[in-house]
Amino acid sequence: MSINAPRGTQDILPGTSEKWQYVEQQLTDLCRRYHYKEIRTPIFEHTELFQRGVGDSTDIVQKEMYTFEDRGERSITLRPEGTASVVRSYVQNKVYGLPNQPTKYFYIGPMFRYERPQQGRQRQFVQFGIEALGSDDPAV
């Protein structure tokens, strides 16, 4: 057993964590200025969500997902990206039926991909994203 962090992950120590907090706060403030609201989705989802949402034949699904079976023999995946989970939440919670569409979300959180670690690419990384759902207007 190794006492080192797994390959492709890193500790964010004091001194660096404050820089991350600053960037995250700037992004949050910018999103709120344009009426985007924060959404937090599970770190793991049913594998099928990413197979359908990202595409069954993409490299992400074929080669890069951290997938395992839980004790109930369900296929579970650590989220490799944020959009599929946001859309799943929007549909599952019937947000599409609420007034004042479009619904504008932002997220900041850890994602996981089994990639060859190299400069600027880690297996655990933070992704920021925005999603505007419920409108056909491309200007949203």
PDB file of C-alpha atoms in Angstrom:
ATOM      1  CA  MET A   1       0.000   0.000   0.000  1.00  0.00           C
ATOM      2  CA  SER A   2       1.316   3.413  -0.953  1.00  0.00           C
ATOM      3  CA  ILE A   3       0.954   6.424   1.289  1.00  0.00           C
ATOM      4  CA  ASN A   4       1.209   8.781  -1.677  1.00  0.00           C
ATOM      5  CA  ALA A   5      -1.770  10.360  -3.407  1.00  0.00           C
ATOM      6  CA  PRO A   6      -2.958   8.251  -6.355  1.00  0.00           C
ATOM      7  CA  ARG A   7      -1.330   9.036  -9.706  1.00  0.00           C
ATOM      8  CA  GLY A   8      -3.072  11.908 -11.452  1.00  0.00           C
ATOM      9  CA  THR A   9      -4.332  13.516  -8.241  1.00  0.00           C
ATOM     10  CA  GLN A  10      -2.859  16.195  -6.052  1.00  0.00           C
ATOM     11  CA  ASP A  11      -3.265  17.805  -2.673  1.00  0.00           C
ATOM     12  CA  ILE A  12      -4.176  21.482  -2.726  1.00  0.00           C
ATOM     13  CA  LEU A  13      -2.329  22.900   0.241  1.00  0.00           C
ATOM     14  CA  PRO A  14      -2.715  26.197   2.100  1.00  0.00           C
ATOM     15  CA  GLY A  15      -1.280  28.984   0.005  1.00  0.00           C
ATOM     16  CA  THR A  16      -2.672  27.372  -3.127  1.00  0.00           C
ATOM     17  CA  SER A  17      -6.152  26.679  -1.759  1.00  0.00           C
ATOM     18  CA  GLU A  18      -6.680  30.398  -1.177  1.00  0.00           C
ATOM     19  CA  LYS A  19      -5.922  31.028  -4.859  1.00  0.00           C
ATOM     20  CA  TRP A  20      -8.504  28.396  -5.830  1.00  0.00           C
ATOM     21  CA  GLN A  21     -11.052  30.014  -3.503  1.00  0.00           C
ATOM     22  CA  TYR A  22     -10.377  33.415  -5.060  1.00  0.00           C
ATOM     23  CA  VAL A  23     -10.897  32.127  -8.615  1.00  0.00           C
ATOM     24  CA  GLU A  24     -14.037  30.218  -7.616  1.00  0.00           C
ATOM     25  CA  GLN A  25     -15.448  33.330  -5.913  1.00  0.00           C
ATOM     26  CA  GLN A  26     -14.761  35.474  -9.002  1.00  0.00           C
ATOM     27  CA  LEU A  27     -16.545  32.909 -11.202  1.00  0.00           C
ATOM     28  CA  THR A  28     -19.463  32.695  -8.761  1.00  0.00           C
ATOM     29  CA  ASP A  29     -19.835  36.485  -8.637  1.00  0.00           C
ATOM     30  CA  LEU A  30     -19.755  36.735 -12.440  1.00  0.00           C
ATOM     31  CA  CYS A  31     -22.372  34.013 -12.851  1.00  0.00           C
ATOM     32  CA  ARG A  32     -24.687  35.578 -10.281  1.00  0.00           C
ATOM     33  CA  ARG A  33     -24.380  38.935 -12.026  1.00  0.00           C
ATOM     34  CA  TYR A  34     -25.963  37.266 -15.084  1.00  0.00           C
ATOM     35  CA  HIS A  35     -28.600  35.428 -13.009  1.00  0.00           C
ATOM     36  CA  TYR A  36     -27.008  31.982 -13.106  1.00  0.00           C
ATOM     37  CA  LYS A  37     -27.603  29.917  -9.973  1.00  0.00           C
ATOM     38  CA  GLU A  38     -25.258  27.321  -8.534  1.00  0.00           C
ATOM     39  CA  ILE A  39     -26.182  23.652  -8.827  1.00  0.00           C
ATOM     40  CA  ARG A  40     -24.397  20.804  -7.055  1.00  0.00           C
ATOM     41  CA  THR A  41     -24.872  17.314  -8.427  1.00  0.00           C
ATOM     42  CA  PRO A  42     -23.618  13.942  -7.151  1.00  0.00           C
ATOM     43  CA  ILE A  43     -19.976  13.046  -7.728  1.00  0.00           C
ATOM     44  CA  PHE A  44     -21.121   9.665  -9.060  1.00  0.00           C
ATOM     45  CA  GLU A  45     -24.036   8.785 -11.320  1.00  0.00           C
ATOM     46  CA  HIS A  46     -25.444   5.746 -13.087  1.00  0.00           C
ATOM     47  CA  THR A  47     -23.080   4.880 -15.951  1.00  0.00           C
ATOM     48  CA  GLU A  48     -25.918   4.963 -18.478  1.00  0.00           C
ATOM     49  CA  LEU A  49     -26.284   8.721 -17.973  1.00  0.00           C
ATOM     50  CA  PHE A  50     -22.843   9.344 -19.462  1.00  0.00           C
ATOM     51  CA  GLN A  51     -23.204   6.679 -22.138  1.00  0.00           C
ATOM     52  CA  ARG A  52     -26.353   8.418 -23.373  1.00  0.00           C
ATOM     53  CA  GLY A  53     -25.370  12.009 -22.616  1.00  0.00           C
ATOM     54  CA  VAL A  54     -21.738  12.077 -23.720  1.00  0.00           C
ATOM     55  CA  GLY A  55     -22.017   9.382 -26.383  1.00  0.00           C
ATOM     56  CA  ASP A  56     -21.382   5.658 -26.189  1.00  0.00           C
ATOM     57  CA  SER A  57     -18.593   5.766 -28.777  1.00  0.00           C
ATOM     58  CA  THR A  58     -16.634   8.746 -27.400  1.00  0.00           C
ATOM     59  CA  ASP A  59     -13.181   8.345 -25.865  1.00  0.00           C
ATOM     60  CA  ILE A  60     -14.578   9.562 -22.549  1.00  0.00           C
ATOM     61  CA  VAL A  61     -17.036   6.655 -22.351  1.00  0.00           C
ATOM     62  CA  GLN A  62     -14.851   4.036 -24.026  1.00  0.00           C
ATOM     63  CA  LYS A  63     -11.521   4.716 -22.311  1.00  0.00           C
ATOM     64  CA  GLU A  64     -11.594   7.431 -19.663  1.00  0.00           C
ATOM     65  CA  MET A  65     -14.427   6.818 -17.187  1.00  0.00           C
ATOM     66  CA  TYR A  66     -13.931   5.499 -13.671  1.00  0.00           C
ATOM     67  CA  THR A  67     -16.704   2.907 -13.568  1.00  0.00           C
ATOM     68  CA  PHE A  68     -17.455   0.259 -10.962  1.00  0.00           C
ATOM     69  CA  GLU A  69     -20.301  -1.925  -9.727  1.00  0.00           C
ATOM     70  CA  ASP A  70     -21.813  -1.034  -6.383  1.00  0.00           C
ATOM     71  CA  ARG A  71     -23.010  -3.627  -3.884  1.00  0.00           C
ATOM     72  CA  GLY A  72     -26.359  -3.751  -5.667  1.00  0.00           C
ATOM     73  CA  GLU A  73     -24.537  -4.666  -8.915  1.00  0.00           C
ATOM     74  CA  ARG A  74     -25.454  -1.330 -10.509  1.00  0.00           C
ATOM     75  CA  SER A  75     -22.913   0.269 -12.836  1.00  0.00           C
ATOM     76  CA  ILE A  76     -21.763   3.554 -11.286  1.00  0.00           C
ATOM     77  CA  THR A  77     -19.360   6.139 -12.742  1.00  0.00           C
ATOM     78  CA  LEU A  78     -17.462   9.002 -11.138  1.00  0.00           C
ATOM     79  CA  ARG A  79     -18.571  12.002 -13.169  1.00  0.00           C
ATOM     80  CA  PRO A  80     -16.196  12.758 -16.062  1.00  0.00           C
ATOM     81  CA  GLU A  81     -17.941  16.058 -16.907  1.00  0.00           C
ATOM     82  CA  GLY A  82     -20.757  18.225 -15.563  1.00  0.00           C
ATOM     83  CA  THR A  83     -23.336  18.778 -18.288  1.00  0.00           C
ATOM     84  CA  ALA A  84     -24.992  15.342 -18.209  1.00  0.00           C
ATOM     85  CA  SER A  85     -25.621  15.551 -14.450  1.00  0.00           C
ATOM     86  CA  VAL A  86     -27.054  19.064 -14.729  1.00  0.00           C
ATOM     87  CA  VAL A  87     -29.471  18.012 -17.478  1.00  0.00           C
ATOM     88  CA  ARG A  88     -30.431  14.893 -15.512  1.00  0.00           C
ATOM     89  CA  SER A  89     -31.237  17.047 -12.481  1.00  0.00           C
ATOM     90  CA  TYR A  90     -33.234  19.516 -14.598  1.00  0.00           C
ATOM     91  CA  VAL A  91     -35.388  16.687 -15.975  1.00  0.00           C
ATOM     92  CA  GLN A  92     -35.625  14.563 -12.813  1.00  0.00           C
ATOM     93  CA  ASN A  93     -36.727  17.531 -10.706  1.00  0.00           C
ATOM     94  CA  LYS A  94     -39.139  18.774 -13.416  1.00  0.00           C
ATOM     95  CA  VAL A  95     -37.529  22.201 -13.434  1.00  0.00           C
ATOM     96  CA  TYR A  96     -38.618  22.511 -17.084  1.00  0.00           C
ATOM     97  CA  GLY A  97     -42.204  22.934 -15.826  1.00  0.00           C
ATOM     98  CA  LEU A  98     -41.421  25.937 -13.670  1.00  0.00           C
ATOM     99  CA  PRO A  99     -42.114  29.483 -14.876  1.00  0.00           C
ATOM    100  CA  ASN A 100     -39.342  31.902 -15.791  1.00  0.00           C
ATOM    101  CA  GLN A 101     -37.441  29.716 -18.238  1.00  0.00           C
ATOM    102  CA  PRO A 102     -34.672  29.488 -19.218  1.00  0.00           C
ATOM    103  CA  THR A 103     -33.117  27.997 -16.127  1.00  0.00           C
ATOM    104  CA  LYS A 104     -29.520  29.144 -15.843  1.00  0.00           C
ATOM    105  CA  TYR A 105     -27.086  27.057 -13.799  1.00  0.00           C
ATOM    106  CA  PHE A 106     -23.385  27.104 -13.063  1.00  0.00           C
ATOM    107  CA  TYR A 107     -21.223  24.504 -11.368  1.00  0.00           C
ATOM    108  CA  ILE A 108     -17.694  24.145 -10.061  1.00  0.00           C
ATOM    109  CA  GLY A 109     -16.543  20.759  -8.884  1.00  0.00           C
ATOM    110  CA  PRO A 110     -14.287  17.741  -9.135  1.00  0.00           C
ATOM    111  CA  MET A 111     -14.456  15.524 -12.230  1.00  0.00           C
ATOM    112  CA  PHE A 112     -12.627  12.273 -12.904  1.00  0.00           C
ATOM    113  CA  ARG A 113     -11.113  10.831 -16.080  1.00  0.00           C
ATOM    114  CA  TYR A 114      -8.676   7.995 -16.481  1.00  0.00           C
ATOM    115  CA  GLU A 115      -6.101   9.764 -18.636  1.00  0.00           C
ATOM    116  CA  ARG A 116      -2.350   9.578 -18.860  1.00  0.00           C
ATOM    117  CA  PRO A 117      -1.270  12.280 -16.397  1.00  0.00           C
ATOM    118  CA  GLN A 118       0.850  14.982 -17.988  1.00  0.00           C
ATOM    119  CA  GLN A 119       1.402  18.701 -17.685  1.00  0.00           C
ATOM    120  CA  GLY A 120      -2.009  20.317 -17.220  1.00  0.00           C
ATOM    121  CA  ARG A 121      -3.960  17.017 -17.234  1.00  0.00           C
ATOM    122  CA  GLN A 122      -4.875  15.171 -14.079  1.00  0.00           C
ATOM    123  CA  ARG A 123      -7.196  12.264 -13.366  1.00  0.00           C
ATOM    124  CA  GLN A 124      -9.062  14.358 -10.817  1.00  0.00           C
ATOM    125  CA  PHE A 125      -9.619  17.931 -11.927  1.00  0.00           C
ATOM    126  CA  VAL A 126     -11.951  20.837 -11.253  1.00  0.00           C
ATOM    127  CA  GLN A 127     -14.386  21.869 -13.956  1.00  0.00           C
ATOM    128  CA  PHE A 128     -16.412  25.069 -14.168  1.00  0.00           C
ATOM    129  CA  GLY A 129     -19.409  25.181 -16.454  1.00  0.00           C
ATOM    130  CA  ILE A 130     -22.589  27.074 -17.217  1.00  0.00           C
ATOM    131  CA  GLU A 131     -25.794  25.681 -18.682  1.00  0.00           C
ATOM    132  CA  ALA A 132     -28.900  27.548 -19.864  1.00  0.00           C
ATOM    133  CA  LEU A 133     -31.811  25.120 -20.228  1.00  0.00           C
ATOM    134  CA  GLY A 134     -35.363  25.618 -21.438  1.00  0.00           C
ATOM    135  CA  SER A 135     -34.906  28.126 -24.251  1.00  0.00           C
ATOM    136  CA  ASP A 136     -34.528  27.917 -28.019  1.00  0.00           C
ATOM    137  CA  ASP A 137     -32.887  31.352 -28.095  1.00  0.00           C
ATOM    138  CA  PRO A 138     -29.172  30.979 -28.964  1.00  0.00           C
ATOM    139  CA  ALA A 139     -28.500  34.405 -27.422  1.00  0.00           C
ATOM    140  CA  VAL A 140     -29.208  33.048 -23.941  1.00  0.00           C
TER     141      VAL A 140
END
